Coordinates of C-alpha atoms in Angstrom, one line a residue:
X1218 CA -43.9 56.1 10.6
X1219 CA -42.2 54.7 7.6
X1220 CA -44.2 52.2 5.7
X1221 CA -42.9 48.7 5.6
X1222 CA -42.7 46.9 2.3
X1223 CA -41.3 43.6 3.4
X1224 CA -43.2 40.8 1.6
X1225 CA -43.6 37.3 2.8
X1226 CA -43.4 34.6 0.2
X1227 CA -45.6 31.6 0.9
X1228 CA -43.5 28.8 -0.6
X1229 CA -44.3 25.3 0.4
X1230 CA -41.8 22.6 1.3
X1231 CA -38.6 23.6 3.2
X1232 CA -37.3 20.1 3.1
X1233 CA -37.5 18.5 -0.3
X1234 CA -37.7 14.9 0.9
X1235 CA -40.0 14.8 3.9
X1236 CA -39.5 17.6 6.4
X1237 CA -42.9 19.0 5.9
X1238 CA -45.0 16.2 7.2
X1239 CA -45.6 15.9 10.9
X1240 CA -43.6 13.3 12.8
X1241 CA -46.7 11.2 13.3
X1242 CA -47.0 11.0 9.5
X1243 CA -43.6 9.3 9.2
X1244 CA -45.1 6.1 10.5
X1245 CA -45.8 3.7 7.7
X1246 CA -49.3 2.7 6.9
X1247 CA -48.5 -0.9 7.2
X1248 CA -47.8 -1.0 10.9
X1249 CA -47.9 -4.8 11.0
X1250 CA -44.8 -5.2 8.9
X1251 CA -42.3 -4.2 11.7
X1252 CA -38.6 -4.8 11.2
X1253 CA -37.2 -7.9 12.9
X1254 CA -34.5 -6.4 15.1
X1255 CA -32.5 -9.6 15.1
X1256 CA -31.9 -9.1 11.3
X1257 CA -30.3 -5.7 11.7
X1258 CA -26.7 -5.5 10.4
X1259 CA -23.9 -5.8 13.0
X1260 CA -21.8 -2.7 13.5
X1261 CA -18.6 -4.6 13.4
X1262 CA -19.6 -6.2 10.1
X1263 CA -20.4 -2.8 8.6
X1264 CA -17.5 -0.8 10.0
X1265 CA -15.0 -3.5 10.7
X1266 CA -13.5 -4.7 14.0
X1267 CA -10.9 -1.9 13.9
X1268 CA -12.3 1.0 12.0
X1269 CA -9.8 3.7 10.9
X1270 CA -10.5 7.4 11.1
X1271 CA -11.3 9.1 7.8
X1272 CA -10.3 12.8 7.9
X1273 CA -11.8 13.3 4.4
X1274 CA -15.4 13.3 5.8
X1275 CA -14.6 16.6 7.6
X1276 CA -13.3 19.8 6.0
X1277 CA -9.7 20.1 7.1
X1278 CA -9.0 23.0 9.5
X1279 CA -6.8 25.9 8.5
X1280 CA -3.1 25.9 9.6
X1281 CA -2.4 29.6 9.4
X1282 CA -4.7 32.6 9.4
X1283 CA -5.3 34.5 6.1
X1284 CA -3.8 38.0 5.9
X1285 CA -6.9 40.0 7.0
X1286 CA -7.0 37.9 10.2
X1287 CA -3.3 37.4 11.0
X1288 CA -3.4 40.1 13.6
X1289 CA -5.9 38.1 15.6
X1290 CA -3.6 35.2 16.3
X1291 CA -3.9 33.7 19.8
X1292 CA -1.5 34.8 22.4
X1293 CA 1.2 32.4 23.7
X1294 CA -0.2 29.5 25.7
X1295 CA 1.5 30.6 28.9
X1296 CA 0.9 34.3 28.5
X1297 CA -0.5 35.9 31.6
X1298 CA -1.2 39.7 31.6
X1299 CA -0.1 41.6 34.8
X1300 CA -1.1 45.1 33.9
X1301 CA -4.5 46.7 33.4
X1302 CA -3.5 48.2 30.0
X1303 CA -2.9 44.7 28.7
X1304 CA -6.5 43.6 29.3
X1305 CA -8.2 46.9 28.4
X1306 CA -10.4 46.5 25.3
X1307 CA -8.9 48.7 22.5
X1308 CA -10.7 47.4 19.4
X1309 CA -14.0 46.1 18.4
X1310 CA -13.5 43.8 15.4
X1311 CA -16.5 42.9 13.2
X1312 CA -16.3 39.3 12.0
X1313 CA -18.4 37.2 9.7
X1314 CA -19.3 33.6 10.5
X1315 CA -16.7 32.3 8.1
X1316 CA -14.0 34.4 9.7
X1317 CA -15.0 33.3 13.1
X1318 CA -14.7 29.6 12.1
X1319 CA -11.3 30.2 10.6
X1320 CA -10.1 31.9 13.8
X1321 CA -11.4 29.1 15.9
X1322 CA -9.7 26.4 13.9
X1323 CA -6.3 28.1 14.1
X1324 CA -6.4 29.6 17.6
X1325 CA -8.4 27.1 19.7
X1326 CA -6.3 25.6 22.5
X1327 CA -8.9 22.7 22.8
X1328 CA -8.2 21.7 19.2
X1329 CA -4.4 22.0 19.7
X1330 CA -4.7 19.8 22.8
X1331 CA -6.6 17.2 20.8
X1332 CA -3.9 17.3 18.0
X1333 CA -1.3 16.8 20.7
X1334 CA -3.1 13.7 22.0
X1335 CA -2.9 12.3 18.5
X1336 CA 0.8 12.9 18.4
X1337 CA 1.2 11.2 21.8
X1338 CA -0.8 8.2 20.6
X1339 CA 1.4 8.0 17.5
X1340 CA 4.5 8.0 19.7
X1341 CA 3.1 5.3 21.9
X1342 CA 2.4 3.2 18.8
X1343 CA 6.0 3.6 17.6
X1344 CA 7.1 2.6 21.1
X1345 CA 5.0 -0.6 20.9
X1346 CA 6.3 -1.5 17.4
X1347 CA 9.9 -1.3 18.6
X1348 CA 9.3 -4.6 20.4
X1349 CA 9.9 -6.3 17.1
X1350 CA 13.5 -5.1 17.0
X1351 CA 16.5 -6.3 19.1
X1352 CA 17.9 -4.3 22.0
X1353 CA 21.6 -3.5 22.3
X1354 CA 22.9 -2.6 25.7
X1355 CA 26.4 -1.3 26.4
X1356 CA 27.6 -1.6 30.0
X1357 CA 30.8 -0.2 31.4
X1358 CA 31.7 -1.1 35.0
X1359 CA 35.1 0.6 34.7
X1360 CA 35.5 3.5 32.3
X1361 CA 38.2 3.8 33.5
X1362 CA 38.8 2.7 37.1
X1363 CA 41.9 3.5 39.1
X1364 CA 42.9 0.8 41.6
X1365 CA 45.3 1.5 44.4
X1366 CA 45.8 -1.0 47.2
X1367 CA 47.9 -1.6 50.3
X1368 CA 47.6 -4.7 52.6
X1369 CA 49.3 -5.6 55.8
X1370 CA 49.2 -9.0 57.6
X1371 CA 50.2 -9.7 61.1
X1372 CA 53.8 -11.1 61.1
X1373 CA 52.9 -13.7 63.7
X1374 CA 50.7 -15.4 61.1
X1375 CA 53.1 -15.0 58.2
X1376 CA 55.3 -18.1 57.6
X1377 CA 59.1 -17.7 57.6
X1378 CA 60.4 -16.8 54.2
X1379 CA 64.1 -16.8 53.0
X1380 CA 65.2 -14.3 50.5
X1381 CA 68.6 -13.9 48.7
X1382 CA 70.3 -10.7 49.8
X1383 CA 73.3 -9.3 47.8
X1384 CA 76.7 -9.4 49.6
X1385 CA 78.5 -6.9 47.4
X1386 CA 81.0 -9.5 46.0
X1387 CA 81.2 -11.0 42.5
X1388 CA 81.9 -14.6 41.7
X1389 CA 85.2 -14.6 39.7
X1390 CA 84.2 -17.6 37.7
X1391 CA 80.6 -16.7 36.6
X1392 CA 80.8 -13.0 37.1
X1393 CA 77.5 -13.0 39.0
X1394 CA 76.9 -11.2 42.2
X1395 CA 77.1 -13.4 45.3
X1396 CA 74.0 -13.5 47.5
X1397 CA 73.3 -15.1 50.8
X1398 CA 70.1 -16.4 52.3
X1399 CA 68.5 -14.0 54.8
X1400 CA 65.2 -14.4 56.7
X1401 CA 62.9 -11.4 56.0
X1402 CA 60.4 -10.6 58.6
X1403 CA 58.7 -7.6 56.7
X1404 CA 57.3 -9.8 53.9
X1405 CA 53.7 -9.2 55.2
X1406 CA 53.2 -5.8 53.3
X1407 CA 51.8 -5.8 49.8
X1408 CA 51.2 -2.8 47.4
X1409 CA 49.2 -2.5 44.2
X1410 CA 48.2 0.1 41.6
X1411 CA 46.2 -0.4 38.4
X1412 CA 44.2 1.3 35.7
X1413 CA 41.2 -0.8 34.7
X1414 CA 38.8 -0.6 31.8
X1415 CA 35.9 -3.1 31.5
X1416 CA 32.9 -2.9 29.0
X1417 CA 30.2 -5.3 28.0
X1418 CA 28.0 -5.3 24.9
X1419 CA 24.7 -7.3 25.0
X1420 CA 22.4 -8.0 22.1
X1421 CA 19.0 -9.4 23.0
X1422 CA 16.2 -10.3 20.6
X1423 CA 12.9 -11.8 21.6
X1424 CA 12.2 -14.5 19.0
X1425 CA 9.0 -15.5 20.6
X1426 CA 7.1 -13.0 22.8
X1427 CA 3.3 -13.6 23.1
X1428 CA 2.7 -10.2 24.6
X1429 CA 4.2 -8.3 21.6
X1430 CA 1.3 -8.6 19.1
X1431 CA -1.6 -7.7 21.5
X1432 CA 0.3 -4.7 22.8
X1433 CA 1.0 -3.4 19.3
X1434 CA -2.7 -4.0 18.3
X1435 CA -3.9 -2.1 21.4
X1436 CA -1.5 0.8 20.7
X1437 CA -2.7 1.0 17.1
X1438 CA -6.3 1.1 18.2
X1439 CA -5.6 3.8 20.7
X1440 CA -4.0 5.9 17.9
X1441 CA -7.1 5.5 15.7
X1442 CA -9.3 6.4 18.7
X1443 CA -7.4 9.6 19.3
X1444 CA -7.7 10.5 15.6
X1445 CA -11.5 10.0 15.9
X1446 CA -11.3 12.1 19.1
X1447 CA -9.6 14.9 17.1
X1448 CA -12.4 14.8 14.5
X1449 CA -15.0 15.0 17.2
X1450 CA -13.2 18.0 18.8
X1451 CA -13.1 19.7 15.4
X1452 CA -16.8 19.2 14.8
X1453 CA -17.7 20.3 18.3
X1454 CA -15.5 23.4 18.0
X1455 CA -17.3 24.4 14.8
X1456 CA -20.7 23.8 16.4
X1457 CA -19.8 25.7 19.6
X1458 CA -18.3 28.6 17.6
X1459 CA -21.3 28.8 15.3
X1460 CA -23.7 28.7 18.3
X1461 CA -21.8 31.5 20.1
X1462 CA -22.0 33.6 16.9
X1463 CA -25.7 33.0 16.6
X1464 CA -26.2 34.0 20.2
X1465 CA -24.2 37.2 19.5
X1466 CA -26.4 37.9 16.5
X1467 CA -29.5 37.5 18.7
X1468 CA -28.0 39.8 21.4
X1469 CA -27.3 42.4 18.7
X1470 CA -30.8 42.1 17.5
X1471 CA -32.1 42.5 21.1
X1472 CA -30.1 45.7 21.5
X1473 CA -31.5 47.1 18.2
X1474 CA -35.0 46.2 19.3
X1475 CA -34.5 47.7 22.7
X1476 CA -33.1 51.0 21.2
X1477 CA -36.0 51.2 18.8
X1478 CA -38.5 50.6 21.6
X1479 CA -36.8 53.4 23.8
X1480 CA -36.9 55.8 20.8
X1481 CA -40.6 55.0 20.2
X1482 CA -41.4 55.4 23.9
X1483 CA -39.6 58.8 24.1
X1484 CA -41.7 60.0 21.1
X1485 CA -44.9 58.7 22.7
X1486 CA -44.0 60.3 26.1
X1487 CA -43.3 63.6 24.3
X1488 CA -46.6 63.5 22.5
X1489 CA -48.5 62.5 25.6
X1490 CA -47.0 65.4 27.6
X1491 CA -47.8 67.8 24.7
X1492 CA -51.4 66.6 24.6
X1493 CA -51.7 66.8 28.4
X1494 CA -50.3 70.4 28.4
X1495 CA -52.9 71.2 25.7
X1496 CA -55.6 69.7 27.9
X1497 CA -56.5 67.0 25.4
X1498 CA -55.7 64.0 27.6
X1499 CA -55.2 63.1 31.2
X1500 CA -52.3 62.6 33.6
X1501 CA -53.0 58.9 33.4
X1502 CA -51.8 58.7 29.8
X1503 CA -48.6 60.5 30.6
X1504 CA -47.9 58.0 33.5
X1505 CA -48.6 55.1 31.1
X1506 CA -46.1 56.5 28.6
X1507 CA -43.5 57.0 31.4
X1508 CA -44.1 53.4 32.6
X1509 CA -43.6 52.0 29.1
X1510 CA -40.4 54.1 28.7
X1511 CA -39.0 52.6 32.0
X1512 CA -39.8 49.1 30.8
X1513 CA -38.1 49.7 27.5
X1514 CA -35.0 51.1 29.2
X1515 CA -34.9 48.1 31.4
X1516 CA -35.1 45.8 28.4
X1517 CA -32.4 47.7 26.6
X1518 CA -30.1 47.5 29.7
X1519 CA -30.6 43.8 29.9
X1520 CA -29.9 43.2 26.3
X1521 CA -26.8 45.4 26.4
X1522 CA -25.5 43.2 29.1
X1523 CA -26.3 40.1 27.1
X1524 CA -24.5 41.6 24.1
X1525 CA -21.3 42.2 26.2
X1526 CA -21.4 38.7 27.6
X1527 CA -22.0 37.2 24.1
X1528 CA -19.1 39.1 22.7
X1529 CA -16.7 38.0 25.4
X1530 CA -18.0 34.4 25.1
X1531 CA -17.2 34.4 21.4
X1532 CA -13.8 35.9 22.2
X1533 CA -13.2 33.0 24.6
X1534 CA -14.1 30.5 22.0
X1535 CA -11.7 32.1 19.5
X1536 CA -8.9 32.7 22.0
X1537 CA -8.4 36.2 20.6
X1538 CA -5.8 38.7 21.9
X1539 CA -6.6 40.1 25.3
X1540 CA -7.4 43.7 24.1
X1541 CA -9.8 42.8 21.2
X1542 CA -13.5 42.0 21.4
X1543 CA -15.3 40.5 18.4
X1544 CA -18.6 41.8 17.0
X1545 CA -21.1 40.3 14.5
X1546 CA -20.5 41.8 11.0
X1547 CA -23.7 40.3 9.6
X1548 CA -27.3 40.5 10.8
X1549 CA -29.3 37.4 11.8
X1550 CA -31.1 35.6 9.0
X1551 CA -31.8 32.0 8.0
X1552 CA -28.7 30.5 6.5
X1553 CA -30.3 27.8 4.4
X1554 CA -32.5 24.8 4.0
X1555 CA -31.9 21.2 5.2
X1556 CA -32.5 18.8 2.3
X1557 CA -32.3 15.2 3.7
X1558 CA -35.2 13.6 5.4
X1559 CA -35.3 12.5 9.0
X1560 CA -34.6 8.9 8.1
X1561 CA -31.7 9.9 5.9
X1562 CA -30.3 12.1 8.6
X1563 CA -30.4 9.3 11.2
X1564 CA -28.7 6.8 8.9
X1565 CA -26.1 9.3 7.9
X1566 CA -25.4 9.9 11.6
X1567 CA -24.9 6.2 12.2
X1568 CA -22.4 6.1 9.4
X1569 CA -20.4 9.2 10.1
X1570 CA -20.4 9.7 13.8
X1571 CA -16.9 9.0 15.2
X1572 CA -18.3 8.3 18.6
X1573 CA -19.5 4.9 17.4
X1574 CA -16.2 4.1 15.9
X1575 CA -14.5 4.9 19.1
X1576 CA -16.6 2.5 21.0
X1577 CA -15.8 -0.3 18.5
X1578 CA -12.2 0.5 19.0
X1579 CA -12.7 0.3 22.7
X1580 CA -14.0 -3.3 22.2
X1581 CA -10.9 -4.1 20.2
X1582 CA -8.5 -2.5 22.7
X1583 CA -10.1 -4.5 25.6
X1584 CA -9.8 -7.7 23.7
X1585 CA -6.1 -7.0 22.9
X1586 CA -5.4 -6.2 26.6
X1587 CA -7.2 -9.5 27.5
X1588 CA -4.8 -11.4 25.2
X1589 CA -1.9 -9.4 26.7
X1590 CA -2.9 -10.5 30.2
X1591 CA -3.1 -14.1 29.2
X1592 CA 0.3 -13.9 27.4
X1593 CA 2.0 -13.1 30.7
X1594 CA 2.0 -16.9 31.6
X1595 CA 3.3 -18.0 28.2
X1596 CA 6.9 -18.8 27.4
X1597 CA 9.3 -16.2 26.0
X1598 CA 12.3 -17.3 23.8
X1599 CA 15.2 -14.9 23.3
X1600 CA 18.5 -14.8 21.5
X1601 CA 21.3 -13.3 23.6
X1602 CA 24.9 -12.4 22.5
X1603 CA 27.2 -10.9 25.1
X1604 CA 30.7 -9.5 24.4
X1605 CA 33.0 -8.4 27.2
X1606 CA 36.3 -6.6 26.9
X1607 CA 38.7 -5.6 29.7
X1608 CA 42.2 -4.1 30.0
X1609 CA 44.4 -3.7 33.2
X1610 CA 47.6 -1.6 33.4
X1611 CA 49.8 -1.9 36.5
X1612 CA 50.6 -4.6 39.1
X1613 CA 49.2 -5.8 42.4
X1614 CA 50.6 -7.8 45.3
X1615 CA 54.1 -6.2 45.1
X1616 CA 56.3 -5.9 48.2
X1617 CA 56.9 -2.2 47.7
X1618 CA 55.6 0.7 45.7
X1619 CA 58.8 1.0 43.8
X1620 CA 58.4 -2.6 42.6
X1621 CA 55.1 -1.7 40.7
X1622 CA 55.6 -1.5 36.9
X1623 CA 52.8 0.5 35.3
X1624 CA 53.9 -0.6 31.9
X1625 CA 52.6 -4.1 32.6
X1626 CA 49.1 -4.7 31.2
X1627 CA 46.7 -7.4 30.4
X1628 CA 43.8 -7.4 27.8
X1629 CA 41.0 -9.8 27.3
X1630 CA 37.9 -10.3 25.2
X1631 CA 35.0 -12.8 25.8
X1632 CA 32.0 -13.6 23.6
X1633 CA 29.0 -15.7 24.6
X1634 CA 25.9 -16.6 22.5
X1635 CA 22.9 -18.3 23.9
X1636 CA 19.1 -18.9 23.6
X1637 CA 17.3 -18.1 26.8
X1638 CA 13.8 -19.0 27.7
X1639 CA 11.5 -17.8 30.5
X1640 CA 8.1 -19.2 31.5
X1641 CA 6.0 -18.3 34.5
X1642 CA 4.4 -21.5 35.5
X1643 CA 2.2 -20.2 38.3
X1644 CA 1.0 -16.7 39.2
X1645 CA -1.9 -17.4 41.5
X1646 CA -4.5 -16.9 38.8
X1647 CA -3.6 -13.3 38.1
X1648 CA -3.3 -13.6 34.3
X1649 CA -6.6 -15.4 34.0
X1650 CA -8.4 -12.8 36.2
X1651 CA -7.0 -10.0 34.1
X1652 CA -8.2 -11.7 31.0
X1653 CA -11.7 -11.9 32.4
X1654 CA -11.7 -8.3 33.5
X1655 CA -10.8 -7.0 30.0
X1656 CA -13.3 -9.3 28.4
X1657 CA -16.0 -7.9 30.7
X1658 CA -14.8 -4.4 29.8
X1659 CA -15.3 -5.2 26.1
X1660 CA -18.8 -6.4 26.9
X1661 CA -19.4 -3.0 28.7
X1662 CA -18.2 -1.2 25.6
X1663 CA -20.9 -3.0 23.6
X1664 CA -23.6 -1.8 26.0
X1665 CA -22.1 1.7 25.7
X1666 CA -22.4 1.4 21.9
X1667 CA -26.1 0.7 22.2
X1668 CA -26.6 3.6 24.5
X1669 CA -24.6 5.9 22.3
X1670 CA -26.5 4.7 19.2
X1671 CA -29.9 5.6 20.8
X1672 CA -28.5 8.9 22.0
X1673 CA -27.3 9.8 18.5
X1674 CA -30.7 9.1 17.1
X1675 CA -32.4 11.2 19.8
X1676 CA -30.0 14.1 19.1
X1677 CA -30.7 14.0 15.4
X1678 CA -34.5 13.9 16.0
X1679 CA -34.2 16.7 18.6
X1680 CA -32.4 18.9 16.1
X1681 CA -34.6 17.9 13.3
X1682 CA -37.8 18.7 15.2
X1683 CA -36.3 21.8 16.7
X1684 CA -35.4 23.0 13.1
X1685 CA -39.0 22.4 12.0
X1686 CA -40.4 24.1 15.0
X1687 CA -38.1 27.1 14.6
X1688 CA -39.0 27.3 10.9
X1689 CA -42.7 27.4 11.9
X1690 CA -42.0 30.0 14.5
X1691 CA -40.2 32.1 11.9
X1692 CA -43.3 32.1 9.8
X1693 CA -45.7 33.0 12.6
X1694 CA -43.4 35.5 14.3
X1695 CA -42.6 37.3 11.0
X1696 CA -46.4 37.7 10.4
X1697 CA -46.8 38.8 14.0
X1698 CA -44.1 41.5 13.6
X1699 CA -45.6 42.8 10.4
X1700 CA -49.1 42.9 12.0
X1701 CA -47.8 44.5 15.2
X1702 CA -46.0 47.2 13.2
X1703 CA -49.1 48.1 11.3
X1704 CA -51.2 48.0 14.5
X1705 CA -48.8 50.4 16.2
X1706 CA -48.9 52.8 13.2
X1707 CA -52.7 52.8 13.1
X1708 CA -53.0 53.2 16.9
X1709 CA -50.7 56.3 16.7
X1710 CA -52.8 57.7 14.0
X1711 CA -55.9 57.1 16.0
X1712 CA -54.4 58.9 19.0
X1713 CA -53.4 61.8 16.8
X1714 CA -57.0 61.9 15.5
X1715 CA -58.3 61.9 19.1
X1716 CA -60.3 58.7 18.7
X1717 CA -58.1 56.5 21.0
X1718 CA -56.0 56.7 24.1
X1719 CA -52.3 56.4 24.9
X1720 CA -53.0 52.9 26.4
X1721 CA -53.6 51.5 23.0
X1722 CA -50.3 52.8 21.7
X1723 CA -48.5 51.4 24.8
X1724 CA -50.0 48.0 24.4
X1725 CA -49.3 47.8 20.7
X1726 CA -45.7 49.0 21.2
X1727 CA -45.2 46.3 23.8
X1728 CA -46.7 43.7 21.5
X1729 CA -44.3 44.8 18.7
X1730 CA -41.3 44.6 21.0
X1731 CA -42.2 41.1 22.2
X1732 CA -42.9 39.9 18.6
X1733 CA -39.5 41.2 17.4
X1734 CA -37.8 39.4 20.3
X1735 CA -39.6 36.2 19.4
X1736 CA -38.7 36.5 15.8
X1737 CA -35.0 37.0 16.7
X1738 CA -35.2 34.0 18.9
X1739 CA -36.8 31.9 16.2
X1740 CA -34.0 32.9 13.7
X1741 CA -31.4 31.9 16.4
X1742 CA -33.1 28.6 17.0
X1743 CA -33.3 27.8 13.3
X1744 CA -29.6 28.5 12.6
X1745 CA -28.5 26.7 15.8
X1746 CA -30.5 23.5 15.0
X1747 CA -29.3 23.7 11.4
X1748 CA -25.7 23.7 12.7
X1749 CA -26.5 20.9 15.1
X1750 CA -27.9 18.8 12.3
X1751 CA -24.7 19.2 10.3
X1752 CA -22.6 18.4 13.3
X1753 CA -24.7 15.4 14.4
X1754 CA -25.2 13.8 10.9
X1755 CA -21.8 14.6 9.3
X1756 CA -23.7 15.8 6.2
X1757 CA -23.1 19.0 4.3
X1758 CA -26.5 19.0 2.6
X1759 CA -27.3 22.7 3.1
X1760 CA -29.1 24.6 0.4
X1761 CA -28.2 28.3 0.6
X1762 CA -31.1 30.8 0.8
X1763 CA -31.5 33.1 -2.2
X1764 CA -31.3 36.8 -1.6
X1765 CA -34.7 38.2 -0.7
X1766 CA -35.9 40.4 -3.5
X1767 CA -38.4 43.1 -2.6
X1768 CA -40.0 45.3 -5.3
X1769 CA -39.6 49.0 -5.1
X1770 CA -43.3 49.6 -6.0
X1771 CA -46.3 48.3 -4.3
X1772 CA -47.9 45.4 -6.2
X1773 CA -51.4 45.7 -7.5
X1774 CA -54.1 43.9 -5.6
X1775 CA -54.9 41.8 -8.6
X1776 CA -51.3 40.5 -8.7
X1777 CA -51.4 39.0 -5.2
X1778 CA -51.8 35.2 -5.1
X1779 CA -53.7 34.4 -1.9
X1780 CA -54.0 30.7 -1.2
X1781 CA -57.4 29.4 -0.4
X1782 CA -56.4 26.0 1.1
X1783 CA -53.9 25.8 4.0
X1784 CA -50.4 25.1 2.8
X1785 CA -47.7 22.9 4.4
X1786 CA -44.7 24.4 6.2
X1787 CA -43.3 27.5 4.5
X1788 CA -39.7 28.2 3.6
X1789 CA -37.8 30.0 6.2
X1790 CA -35.6 31.9 3.8
X1791 CA -38.1 34.4 2.3
X1792 CA -39.5 35.1 5.8
X1793 CA -36.5 37.1 6.9
X1794 CA -37.6 40.5 8.1
X1795 CA -35.2 43.4 8.0
X1796 CA -35.5 46.2 10.7
X1797 CA -37.2 49.4 9.7
X1798 CA -33.9 51.3 9.5
X1799 CA -32.2 48.6 7.4
X1800 CA -34.9 47.2 5.1
X1801 CA -33.0 48.3 2.0
X1802 CA -29.4 47.9 3.0
X1803 CA -29.7 44.2 4.0
X1804 CA -31.6 43.0 1.0
X1805 CA -28.5 42.1 -1.0
X1806 CA -26.3 40.8 1.8
X1807 CA -24.6 37.5 0.7
X1808 CA -25.3 34.3 2.4
X1809 CA -22.5 33.2 4.6
X1810 CA -21.9 29.4 4.8
X1811 CA -22.1 27.7 8.2
X1812 CA -18.5 26.3 7.7

């Protein structure tokens, strides 16, 4: 078995400003000098009553994919495969953590939906601001209108009328035609035909509208809240993507460990059978080797399933094409060190977490809606100007159709200017009740603020303690892996020398497999808690790990520095252990940033 030359550097102090001490050591010695909670600053005084989103505190997402990744653009939003060839995996694409984050920022439908909500809130704000401007309405009741009428009245109810009827003779003196009076009984029929055009233009401007200002204020606060929601979605997306990538790295490491265990079990089974055939050992040792091989195969099968699920989960986060599955291009290793102390992390979270700003904006929105409800019973003063134009061509009330002259027309224009006022004097208490309801909602937002503040602190402490625990686990499990490998090597030599049994090899191999799984889990937990701290504090205070340098020759015993006294928590960076097959090839792998 190849000798392992991985060295473990015992460097004290992962966190430069206070991560090493236990949580109980963070309590000040002077416990009597407790802080008076009534003197704590008010959040509205610190952040303002209407805090605005600050996109500069978060690295902006990419708009387009760089050339190496442009083929991994997300499919259309409404794309739906209907053939098996369209969903069959045709490519396994290795991706680094940086590339995974870039793909998530460009492809994620969740982030696109959050950006759409920001645009919707912006449109709603412009809609509310338009209340400051006048409205112009054009109304056309006839554009045009053709009017054709015929009326008939009962002759019994029509009074006698006398008309002059021509006689066909001419007055020799005047030269005019002579007529004679004749009683006309058919005068009860009337005809009409007209073309009508009628249009009205009204300009209305609310000079005094008490509801206008609170409605605009509420819309502006909703816009800022959606901007904060977008920043939260961006932070959550980066955290979820990083976590999915770390899970995939752990699954890959599990497959590697399972494959190495199966290979070792096959060798042990072959040696056990050979010694049994030679009459050196018993059937029991062969059965023990077969049992261990079955266990290792089961472990490998389980981890292969986890690897497939982790790959597809990462593909879901990235919204990759239907025929591509991502793989991890880099092995699992600690990504860096967290520099701020626990107290600095908590204060930074209070300052940078957009969830608190959203709750302050909720208070402002509820107060604006309360004022809007109260303004419903206040007077409104408006300026109104109305201009009406009409034109009629034709005639009505004619005795016959032939008497209608379509060339006859009338045209008219009217203009009216006025100040109008409206005031609802009584609404049954509806406005006052709405005012109280929104004020109570604002008070509820204050309670939610306190709950969220406590939850934020707990999340930071949870990630901080989890990071410290994972770092300690990396130290202990790395030592356990090294010891288990050496124990397995020695037990195999003892069996070959005939001074031990196969049971010792099986036990040591199982211990090595479990130790490697625990080490891989510790690395995953460390990186995950590191990413959570960055998400939950808004800080980018990550110190990258230096590349692990392993000498090519074994150091002399006199050169080793063995500490006598117990040291504080060790650095997680030098404790990264490479697998036996890749000790040399992973030594110079660059450190990938979290984002």
